[in-house]
GROMACS .gro file of N, CA and C in nm:
model
  492
    1MET      N    1   5.468  -5.799   3.579
    1MET     CA    2   5.480  -5.678   3.596
    1MET      C    3   5.457  -5.561   3.514
    2ASN      N    4   5.408  -5.427   3.570
    2ASN     CA    5   5.402  -5.308   3.459
    2ASN      C    6   5.506  -5.376   3.317
    3LYS      N    7   5.381  -5.361   3.219
    3LYS     CA    8   5.495  -5.254   3.039
    3LYS      C    9   5.561  -5.195   3.084
    4LYS      N   10   5.543  -5.092   3.116
    4LYS     CA   11   5.644  -4.958   3.116
    4LYS      C   12   5.765  -5.014   3.196
    5ASN      N   13   5.787  -5.084   3.304
    5ASN     CA   14   5.893  -5.101   3.362
    5ASN      C   15   5.951  -5.064   3.503
    6HIS      N   16   5.865  -4.915   3.527
    6HIS     CA   17   5.850  -4.848   3.565
    6HIS      C   18   5.864  -4.877   3.761
    7ILE      N   19   5.901  -4.824   3.864
    7ILE     CA   20   5.897  -4.859   3.958
    7ILE      C   21   5.740  -4.830   4.034
    8LEU      N   22   5.693  -4.938   4.122
    8LEU     CA   23   5.528  -4.919   4.137
    8LEU      C   24   5.551  -4.919   4.260
    9VAL      N   25   5.558  -4.950   4.329
    9VAL     CA   26   5.653  -5.024   4.504
    9VAL      C   27   5.766  -4.890   4.527
   10SER      N   28   5.792  -4.813   4.632
   10SER     CA   29   5.893  -4.802   4.718
   10SER      C   30   5.872  -4.854   4.853
   11LEU      N   31   5.982  -4.967   4.922
   11LEU     CA   32   6.015  -4.998   5.035
   11LEU      C   33   6.102  -4.925   5.084
   12VAL      N   34   6.062  -4.813   5.146
   12VAL     CA   35   6.107  -4.693   5.283
   12VAL      C   36   6.147  -4.747   5.443
   13MET      N   37   6.238  -4.749   5.458
   13MET     CA   38   6.327  -4.833   5.602
   13MET      C   39   6.347  -4.696   5.630
   14GLY      N   40   6.337  -4.709   5.834
   14GLY     CA   41   6.435  -4.597   5.848
   14GLY      C   42   6.571  -4.622   5.937
   15SER      N   43   6.615  -4.785   5.925
   15SER     CA   44   6.785  -4.791   5.924
   15SER      C   45   6.791  -4.940   5.894
   16GLN      N   46   6.928  -4.961   5.853
   16GLN     CA   47   6.917  -5.102   5.799
   16GLN      C   48   6.824  -5.251   5.877
   17SER      N   49   6.856  -5.245   6.031
   17SER     CA   50   6.842  -5.353   6.075
   17SER      C   51   6.660  -5.384   6.064
   18ASP      N   52   6.620  -5.253   5.976
   18ASP     CA   53   6.432  -5.277   5.975
   18ASP      C   54   6.426  -5.382   5.796
   19TRP      N   55   6.573  -5.389   5.770
   19TRP     CA   56   6.546  -5.477   5.655
   19TRP      C   57   6.522  -5.627   5.684
   20LYS      N   58   6.543  -5.659   5.796
   20LYS     CA   59   6.491  -5.804   5.840
   20LYS      C   60   6.392  -5.824   5.839
   21THR      N   61   6.332  -5.728   5.883
   21THR     CA   62   6.164  -5.696   5.883
   21THR      C   63   6.080  -5.730   5.673
   22LEU      N   64   6.119  -5.591   5.705
   22LEU     CA   65   6.104  -5.565   5.543
   22LEU      C   66   6.152  -5.621   5.449
   23ILE      N   67   6.221  -5.745   5.464
   23ILE     CA   68   6.304  -5.872   5.336
   23ILE      C   69   6.103  -5.903   5.295
   24ASN      N   70   6.049  -5.935   5.394
   24ASN     CA   71   5.941  -6.026   5.364
   24ASN      C   72   5.802  -5.938   5.294
   25CYS      N   73   5.810  -5.828   5.295
   25CYS     CA   74   5.778  -5.726   5.138
   25CYS      C   75   5.819  -5.762   4.980
   26GLU      N   76   5.953  -5.790   5.009
   26GLU     CA   77   6.025  -5.840   4.917
   26GLU      C   78   6.029  -5.936   4.845
   27ASP      N   79   5.963  -6.081   4.930
   27ASP     CA   80   5.965  -6.189   4.871
   27ASP      C   81   5.825  -6.147   4.809
   28ILE      N   82   5.721  -6.078   4.898
   28ILE     CA   83   5.571  -6.069   4.815
   28ILE      C   84   5.550  -6.036   4.684
   29LEU      N   85   5.645  -5.910   4.676
   29LEU     CA   86   5.653  -5.827   4.545
   29LEU      C   87   5.730  -5.901   4.455
   30LYS      N   88   5.789  -5.977   4.479
   30LYS     CA   89   5.936  -6.070   4.363
   30LYS      C   90   5.788  -6.179   4.328
   31LYS      N   91   5.722  -6.237   4.409
   31LYS     CA   92   5.591  -6.362   4.351
   31LYS      C   93   5.482  -6.279   4.322
   32ILE      N   94   5.474  -6.141   4.337
   32ILE     CA   95   5.374  -6.103   4.188
   32ILE      C   96   5.396  -6.019   4.113
   33LYS      N   97   5.554  -6.033   4.102
   33LYS     CA   98   5.597  -5.982   4.013
   33LYS      C   99   5.553  -5.780   3.978
   34ILE      N  100   5.577  -5.737   4.115
   34ILE     CA  101   5.562  -5.635   4.121
   34ILE      C  102   5.718  -5.551   4.144
   35SER      N  103   5.737  -5.414   4.028
   35SER     CA  104   5.856  -5.353   4.042
   35SER      C  105   5.857  -5.296   4.191
   36TYR      N  106   6.025  -5.236   4.219
   36TYR     CA  107   5.997  -5.185   4.351
   36TYR      C  108   6.137  -5.135   4.349
   37GLU      N  109   6.151  -5.077   4.435
   37GLU     CA  110   6.296  -4.976   4.482
   37GLU      C  111   6.286  -5.041   4.626
   38LYS      N  112   6.430  -4.995   4.724
   38LYS     CA  113   6.429  -5.008   4.876
   38LYS      C  114   6.606  -4.875   4.903
   39LYS      N  115   6.502  -4.776   4.989
   39LYS     CA  116   6.565  -4.687   5.049
   39LYS      C  117   6.581  -4.687   5.153
   40ILE      N  118   6.697  -4.667   5.239
   40ILE     CA  119   6.688  -4.622   5.397
   40ILE      C  120   6.740  -4.473   5.422
   41ILE      N  121   6.608  -4.474   5.484
   41ILE     CA  122   6.570  -4.288   5.470
   41ILE      C  123   6.536  -4.279   5.634
   42SER      N  124   6.570  -4.244   5.729
   42SER     CA  125   6.542  -4.217   5.882
   42SER      C  126   6.482  -4.095   5.887
   43ALA      N  127   6.386  -4.067   5.975
   43ALA     CA  128   6.276  -3.955   5.970
   43ALA      C  129   6.407  -3.860   6.072
   44HIS      N  130   6.489  -3.847   6.159
   44HIS     CA  131   6.518  -3.841   6.237
   44HIS      C  132   6.712  -3.782   6.201
   45ARG      N  133   6.739  -3.915   6.135
   45ARG     CA  134   6.913  -3.850   6.147
   45ARG      C  135   6.907  -3.827   5.962
   46THR      N  136   6.765  -3.818   5.867
   46THR     CA  137   6.817  -3.768   5.736
   46THR      C  138   6.742  -3.672   5.724
   47PRO      N  139   6.694  -3.600   5.785
   47PRO     CA  140   6.567  -3.556   5.784
   47PRO      C  141   6.557  -3.514   5.604
   48GLU      N  142   6.667  -3.436   5.548
   48GLU     CA  143   6.615  -3.376   5.417
   48GLU      C  144   6.613  -3.461   5.323
   49ARG      N  145   6.701  -3.591   5.358
   49ARG     CA  146   6.678  -3.724   5.198
   49ARG      C  147   6.531  -3.777   5.235
   50LEU      N  148   6.452  -3.735   5.341
   50LEU     CA  149   6.326  -3.767   5.404
   50LEU      C  150   6.287  -3.643   5.318
   51TYR      N  151   6.291  -3.556   5.308
   51TYR     CA  152   6.144  -3.428   5.261
   51TYR      C  153   6.155  -3.385   5.105
   52SER      N  154   6.353  -3.440   5.051
   52SER     CA  155   6.334  -3.460   4.909
   52SER      C  156   6.236  -3.602   4.856
   53PHE      N  157   6.315  -3.731   4.925
   53PHE     CA  158   6.219  -3.812   4.834
   53PHE      C  159   6.104  -3.817   4.880
   54ALA      N  160   6.036  -3.745   4.976
   54ALA     CA  161   5.846  -3.758   4.978
   54ALA      C  162   5.774  -3.642   4.870
   55LYS      N  163   5.878  -3.530   4.871
   55LYS     CA  164   5.860  -3.454   4.750
   55LYS      C  165   5.867  -3.493   4.638
   56ASP      N  166   5.956  -3.583   4.567
   56ASP     CA  167   6.022  -3.636   4.443
   56ASP      C  168   5.863  -3.739   4.403
   57LEU      N  169   5.796  -3.825   4.512
   57LEU     CA  170   5.702  -3.881   4.514
   57LEU      C  171   5.608  -3.832   4.387
   58VAL      N  172   5.549  -3.735   4.384
   58VAL     CA  173   5.496  -3.674   4.271
   58VAL      C  174   5.492  -3.629   4.179
   59ASN      N  175   5.608  -3.683   4.080
   59ASN     CA  176   5.669  -3.652   3.963
   59ASN      C  177   5.735  -3.774   3.978
   60SER      N  178   5.723  -3.903   4.023
   60SER     CA  179   5.808  -4.023   3.990
   60SER      C  180   5.701  -4.098   3.967
   61GLN      N  181   5.716  -4.185   3.932
   61GLN     CA  182   5.598  -4.343   3.934
   61GLN      C  183   5.562  -4.431   3.991
   62THR      N  184   5.636  -4.407   4.117
   62THR     CA  185   5.578  -4.494   4.220
   62THR      C  186   5.414  -4.460   4.257
   63GLU      N  187   5.366  -4.586   4.312
   63GLU     CA  188   5.236  -4.535   4.296
   63GLU      C  189   5.187  -4.613   4.460
   64VAL      N  190   5.250  -4.656   4.539
   64VAL     CA  191   5.280  -4.713   4.672
   64VAL      C  192   5.363  -4.709   4.748
   65VAL      N  193   5.371  -4.631   4.833
   65VAL     CA  194   5.456  -4.624   4.951
   65VAL      C  195   5.467  -4.716   5.009
   66ILE      N  196   5.583  -4.866   5.089
   66ILE     CA  197   5.585  -4.950   5.218
   66ILE      C  198   5.627  -4.845   5.282
   67ALA      N  199   5.644  -4.797   5.445
   67ALA     CA  200   5.733  -4.742   5.514
   67ALA      C  201   5.712  -4.790   5.628
   68GLY      N  202   5.877  -4.846   5.654
   68GLY     CA  203   5.857  -4.960   5.782
   68GLY      C  204   5.965  -4.891   5.899
   69ALA      N  205   5.908  -4.841   6.056
   69ALA     CA  206   6.001  -4.773   6.091
   69ALA      C  207   5.963  -4.835   6.246
   70GLY      N  208   6.052  -4.852   6.381
   70GLY     CA  209   6.107  -4.881   6.506
   70GLY      C  210   6.065  -4.793   6.597
   71GLY      N  211   6.002  -4.800   6.712
   71GLY     CA  212   6.067  -4.682   6.799
   71GLY      C  213   5.925  -4.583   6.786
   72ALA      N  214   5.988  -4.446   6.787
   72ALA     CA  215   5.911  -4.283   6.770
   72ALA      C  216   5.866  -4.381   6.579
   73ALA      N  217   5.917  -4.430   6.617
   73ALA     CA  218   5.824  -4.455   6.415
   73ALA      C  219   5.821  -4.341   6.331
   74HIS      N  220   5.877  -4.245   6.328
   74HIS     CA  221   5.801  -4.125   6.227
   74HIS      C  222   5.809  -4.116   6.101
   75LEU      N  223   5.860  -4.190   6.088
   75LEU     CA  224   5.911  -4.204   5.889
   75LEU      C  225   5.782  -4.249   5.819
   76PRO      N  226   5.679  -4.332   5.824
   76PRO     CA  227   5.602  -4.369   5.768
   76PRO      C  228   5.460  -4.260   5.778
   77GLY      N  229   5.477  -4.177   5.915
   77GLY     CA  230   5.380  -4.015   5.926
   77GLY      C  231   5.418  -3.926   5.832
   78MET      N  232   5.555  -3.892   5.818
   78MET     CA  233   5.627  -3.794   5.775
   78MET      C  234   5.582  -3.776   5.599
   79ILE      N  235   5.630  -3.926   5.565
   79ILE     CA  236   5.619  -3.890   5.462
   79ILE      C  237   5.422  -3.903   5.400
   80ALA      N  238   5.324  -3.955   5.491
   80ALA     CA  239   5.236  -3.964   5.446
   80ALA      C  240   5.204  -3.815   5.476
   81SER      N  241   5.323  -3.713   5.509
   81SER     CA  242   5.201  -3.595   5.526
   81SER      C  243   5.234  -3.501   5.434
   82LEU      N  244   5.380  -3.537   5.342
   82LEU     CA  245   5.411  -3.495   5.261
   82LEU      C  246   5.388  -3.522   5.100
   83THR      N  247   5.284  -3.603   5.089
   83THR     CA  248   5.242  -3.690   4.957
   83THR      C  249   5.078  -3.748   4.986
   84HIS      N  250   5.044  -3.730   4.867
   84HIS     CA  251   4.981  -3.817   4.848
   84HIS      C  252   4.912  -3.954   4.767
   85ILE      N  253   5.072  -4.012   4.773
   85ILE     CA  254   5.043  -4.175   4.720
   85ILE      C  255   5.038  -4.217   4.834
   86PRO      N  256   4.924  -4.299   4.864
   86PRO     CA  257   4.865  -4.391   4.934
   86PRO      C  258   5.023  -4.465   4.980
   87VAL      N  259   5.075  -4.441   5.111
   87VAL     CA  260   5.169  -4.507   5.216
   87VAL      C  261   5.134  -4.594   5.296
   88LEU      N  262   5.183  -4.691   5.318
   88LEU     CA  263   5.156  -4.776   5.430
   88LEU      C  264   5.243  -4.845   5.490
   89GLY      N  265   5.188  -4.816   5.636
   89GLY     CA  266   5.239  -4.836   5.763
   89GLY      C  267   5.290  -4.966   5.797
   90VAL      N  268   5.466  -5.021   5.821
   90VAL     CA  269   5.488  -5.100   5.924
   90VAL      C  270   5.523  -5.086   6.035
   91PRO      N  271   5.499  -5.085   6.143
   91PRO     CA  272   5.551  -5.076   6.242
   91PRO      C  273   5.655  -5.241   6.231
   92ILE      N  274   5.824  -5.195   6.330
   92ILE     CA  275   5.902  -5.270   6.311
   92ILE      C  276   5.924  -5.342   6.466
   93GLU      N  277   5.942  -5.430   6.432
   93GLU     CA  278   5.929  -5.520   6.632
   93GLU      C  279   6.068  -5.452   6.707
   94THR      N  280   6.028  -5.377   6.821
   94THR     CA  281   6.176  -5.350   6.887
   94THR      C  282   6.225  -5.427   7.031
   95LYS      N  283   6.251  -5.410   7.093
   95LYS     CA  284   6.382  -5.511   7.207
   95LYS      C  285   6.326  -5.444   7.315
   96SER      N  286   6.299  -5.369   7.307
   96SER     CA  287   6.214  -5.261   7.453
   96SER      C  288   6.065  -5.283   7.506
   97LEU      N  289   6.020  -5.275   7.349
   97LEU     CA  290   5.868  -5.268   7.415
   97LEU      C  291   5.832  -5.332   7.286
   98LYS      N  292   5.879  -5.448   7.234
   98LYS     CA  293   5.780  -5.539   7.169
   98LYS      C  294   5.764  -5.507   7.059
   99GLY      N  295   5.739  -5.324   7.030
   99GLY     CA  296   5.717  -5.323   6.845
   99GLY      C  297   5.570  -5.228   6.896
  100LEU      N  298   5.543  -5.239   7.040
  100LEU     CA  299   5.402  -5.157   7.063
  100LEU      C  300   5.413  -4.983   7.033
  101ASP      N  301   5.578  -4.952   7.079
  101ASP     CA  302   5.603  -4.829   7.066
  101ASP      C  303   5.560  -4.801   6.962
  102SER      N  304   5.627  -4.840   6.794
  102SER     CA  305   5.625  -4.869   6.668
  102SER      C  306   5.482  -4.798   6.585
  103LEU      N  307   5.398  -4.906   6.659
  103LEU     CA  308   5.243  -4.931   6.647
  103LEU      C  309   5.230  -4.785   6.680
  104LEU      N  310   5.209  -4.765   6.786
  104LEU     CA  311   5.135  -4.667   6.873
  104LEU      C  312   5.215  -4.547   6.772
  105SER      N  313   5.316  -4.547   6.708
  105SER     CA  314   5.356  -4.401   6.665
  105SER      C  315   5.296  -4.408   6.548
  106ILE      N  316   5.286  -4.510   6.442
  106ILE     CA  317   5.235  -4.536   6.337
  106ILE      C  318   5.074  -4.530   6.353
  107VAL      N  319   5.029  -4.581   6.449
  107VAL     CA  320   4.858  -4.568   6.408
  107VAL      C  321   4.768  -4.468   6.427
  108GLN      N  322   4.844  -4.378   6.520
  108GLN     CA  323   4.767  -4.264   6.584
  108GLN      C  324   4.833  -4.125   6.517
  109MET      N  325   4.784  -4.129   6.381
  109MET     CA  326   4.805  -4.015   6.287
  109MET      C  327   4.691  -3.943   6.306
  110PRO      N  328   4.664  -3.777   6.338
  110PRO     CA  329   4.595  -3.689   6.333
  110PRO      C  330   4.483  -3.699   6.193
  111ALA      N  331   4.356  -3.694   6.181
  111ALA     CA  332   4.231  -3.699   6.138
  111ALA      C  333   4.305  -3.596   5.994
  112GLY      N  334   4.270  -3.629   5.874
  112GLY     CA  335   4.351  -3.573   5.722
  112GLY      C  336   4.476  -3.612   5.687
  113ILE      N  337   4.532  -3.678   5.792
  113ILE     CA  338   4.655  -3.722   5.691
  113ILE      C  339   4.631  -3.903   5.693
  114PRO      N  340   4.572  -3.975   5.588
  114PRO     CA  341   4.574  -4.134   5.658
  114PRO      C  342   4.685  -4.175   5.631
  115LEU      N  343   4.716  -4.300   5.738
  115LEU     CA  344   4.836  -4.392   5.703
  115LEU      C  345   4.812  -4.495   5.766
  116PRO      N  346   4.738  -4.586   5.681
  116PRO     CA  347   4.690  -4.736   5.649
  116PRO      C  348   4.811  -4.822   5.723
  117THR      N  349   4.769  -4.888   5.890
  117THR     CA  350   4.926  -4.958   5.917
  117THR      C  351   4.847  -5.081   5.961
  118LEU      N  352   4.994  -5.158   5.934
  118LEU     CA  353   4.929  -5.285   5.925
  118LEU      C  354   4.996  -5.385   6.075
  119ALA      N  355   5.049  -5.471   6.088
  119ALA     CA  356   5.063  -5.549   6.246
  119ALA      C  357   5.200  -5.488   6.240
  120ILE      N  358   5.260  -5.543   6.387
  120ILE     CA  359   5.393  -5.556   6.424
  120ILE      C  360   5.485  -5.652   6.342
  121GLY      N  361   5.577  -5.603   6.276
  121GLY     CA  362   5.686  -5.731   6.204
  121GLY      C  363   5.629  -5.777   6.083
  122LYS      N  364   5.709  -5.939   6.090
  122LYS     CA  365   5.672  -5.966   5.938
  122LYS      C  366   5.577  -5.974   5.942
  123ALA      N  367   5.443  -6.058   5.997
  123ALA     CA  368   5.342  -6.039   5.930
  123ALA      C  369   5.265  -5.894   5.880
  124GLY      N  370   5.293  -5.792   5.937
  124GLY     CA  371   5.288  -5.641   5.867
  124GLY      C  372   5.399  -5.659   5.763
  125ALA      N  373   5.474  -5.651   5.751
  125ALA     CA  374   5.553  -5.608   5.631
  125ALA      C  375   5.483  -5.738   5.514
  126ILE      N  376   5.466  -5.821   5.506
  126ILE     CA  377   5.366  -5.925   5.400
  126ILE      C  378   5.204  -5.871   5.379
  127ASN      N  379   5.207  -5.831   5.472
  127ASN     CA  380   5.035  -5.762   5.444
  127ASN      C  381   5.037  -5.642   5.405
  128ALA      N  382   5.149  -5.597   5.459
  128ALA     CA  383   5.163  -5.429   5.326
  128ALA      C  384   5.173  -5.443   5.162
  129ALA      N  385   5.284  -5.548   5.210
  129ALA     CA  386   5.297  -5.636   5.018
  129ALA      C  387   5.160  -5.650   4.961
  130LEU      N  388   5.116  -5.715   5.018
  130LEU     CA  389   4.957  -5.798   4.966
  130LEU      C  390   4.890  -5.678   4.957
  131THR      N  391   4.881  -5.573   5.034
  131THR     CA  392   4.783  -5.483   5.062
  131THR      C  393   4.788  -5.357   4.896
  132ALA      N  394   4.949  -5.358   4.925
  132ALA     CA  395   4.999  -5.258   4.794
  132ALA      C  396   4.921  -5.307   4.651
  133ALA      N  397   4.981  -5.499   4.692
  133ALA     CA  398   4.929  -5.529   4.517
  133ALA      C  399   4.780  -5.540   4.507
  134SER      N  400   4.712  -5.486   4.627
  134SER     CA  401   4.553  -5.560   4.587
  134SER      C  402   4.519  -5.441   4.490
  135ILE      N  403   4.587  -5.282   4.640
  135ILE     CA  404   4.582  -5.146   4.532
  135ILE      C  405   4.599  -5.126   4.398
  136LEU      N  406   4.731  -5.193   4.405
  136LEU     CA  407   4.785  -5.195   4.226
  136LEU      C  408   4.690  -5.305   4.139
  137SER      N  409   4.641  -5.373   4.169
  137SER     CA  410   4.523  -5.506   4.101
  137SER      C  411   4.433  -5.390   4.035
  138LEU      N  412   4.388  -5.250   4.110
  138LEU     CA  413   4.274  -5.238   4.021
  138LEU      C  414   4.313  -5.167   3.880
  139LYS      N  415   4.440  -5.172   3.844
  139LYS     CA  416   4.502  -5.039   3.766
  139LYS      C  417   4.583  -5.150   3.675
  140TYR      N  418   4.683  -5.253   3.729
  140TYR     CA  419   4.703  -5.328   3.637
  140TYR      C  420   4.696  -5.465   3.620
  141PRO      N  421   4.573  -5.539   3.561
  141PRO     CA  422   4.583  -5.658   3.518
  141PRO      C  423   4.635  -5.802   3.561
  142GLU      N  424   4.781  -5.787   3.454
  142GLU     CA  425   4.878  -5.858   3.549
  142GLU      C  426   4.894  -5.881   3.682
  143ILE      N  427   4.846  -5.821   3.738
  143ILE     CA  428   4.930  -5.816   3.922
  143ILE      C  429   4.800  -5.851   3.977
  144LYS      N  430   4.715  -5.817   3.926
  144LYS     CA  431   4.570  -5.896   3.989
  144LYS      C  432   4.561  -6.040   3.940
  145GLN      N  433   4.605  -6.084   3.840
  145GLN     CA  434   4.638  -6.213   3.773
  145GLN      C  435   4.723  -6.317   3.899
  146GLU      N  436   4.807  -6.185   3.871
  146GLU     CA  437   4.955  -6.243   3.992
  146GLU      C  438   4.883  -6.281   4.162
  147LEU      N  439   4.825  -6.168   4.175
  147LEU     CA  440   4.734  -6.181   4.308
  147LEU      C  441   4.684  -6.268   4.323
  148LEU      N  442   4.589  -6.293   4.218
  148LEU     CA  443   4.448  -6.466   4.224
  148LEU      C  444   4.555  -6.577   4.254
  149VAL      N  445   4.627  -6.589   4.199
  149VAL     CA  446   4.748  -6.684   4.186
  149VAL      C  447   4.813  -6.743   4.311
  150TYR      N  448   4.837  -6.652   4.364
  150TYR     CA  449   4.959  -6.651   4.491
  150TYR      C  450   4.801  -6.682   4.630
  151ARG      N  451   4.689  -6.667   4.610
  151ARG     CA  452   4.601  -6.647   4.705
  151ARG      C  453   4.514  -6.783   4.666
  152SER      N  454   4.532  -6.792   4.524
  152SER     CA  455   4.459  -6.951   4.554
  152SER      C  456   4.532  -7.066   4.565
  153LYS      N  457   4.695  -7.013   4.564
  153LYS     CA  458   4.781  -7.128   4.594
  153LYS      C  459   4.800  -7.117   4.741
  154GLN      N  460   4.780  -7.028   4.819
  154GLN     CA  461   4.728  -7.025   4.957
  154GLN      C  462   4.639  -7.091   5.017
  155THR      N  463   4.549  -7.099   4.981
  155THR     CA  464   4.414  -7.173   4.981
  155THR      C  465   4.452  -7.307   5.001
  156LYS      N  466   4.450  -7.338   4.902
  156LYS     CA  467   4.518  -7.478   4.825
  156LYS      C  468   4.605  -7.552   4.911
  157SER      N  469   4.718  -7.462   4.998
  157SER     CA  470   4.846  -7.473   5.087
  157SER      C  471   4.748  -7.497   5.199
  158ILE      N  472   4.627  -7.516   5.255
  158ILE     CA  473   4.570  -7.560   5.376
  158ILE      C  474   4.523  -7.676   5.386
  159LYS      N  475   4.519  -7.758   5.442
  159LYS     CA  476   4.496  -7.932   5.460
  159LYS      C  477   4.341  -7.879   5.542
  160LYS      N  478   4.288  -8.015   5.486
  160LYS     CA  479   4.124  -8.000   5.486
  160LYS      C  480   4.135  -8.061   5.631
  161LYS      N  481   4.215  -8.182   5.714
  161LYS     CA  482   4.235  -8.219   5.827
  161LYS      C  483   4.389  -8.237   5.819
  162PRO      N  484   4.360  -8.234   6.000
  162PRO     CA  485   4.489  -8.240   6.088
  162PRO      C  486   4.572  -8.307   6.049
  163SER      N  487   4.705  -8.356   6.049
  163SER     CA  488   4.773  -8.499   6.007
  163SER      C  489   4.832  -8.560   6.189
  164LYS      N  490   4.806  -8.691   6.120
  164LYS     CA  491   4.811  -8.793   6.277
  164LYS      C  492   4.978  -8.756   6.352
   0.00000   0.00000   0.00000
């Protein structure tokens, strides 16, 4: 973790139910020892909270935002439109369209507002946290070391031959 112990990553979700997916981000951030915060901010139900959060990012020490949302999924794009800080979008799986609606809502940002978007659901949440770690590893050697250890353990966990 960074010596100043400030929040490096902000995990933001549109509703409490999104936490079932974004908890996978938390698991990775803890393993790599990255400081984070978590917030519920609905693009549709709490627009003033959204605007305040996104505008205040420039004055915070947050360096990456991971935003997960389902359905219309406007949260990641709205945050990205209001800040220069990297925002990573995680589409939440939905009952009706299996998260395809979330994916398309996040990934179809107009040119000029970048919003890297990960896979739908758990895989996307895990990869968002690993992407945040990769971004932060460019500045923080201790995060780089933890990320390399994580990846080495992952590599070693793969068997060379199938079990019988």
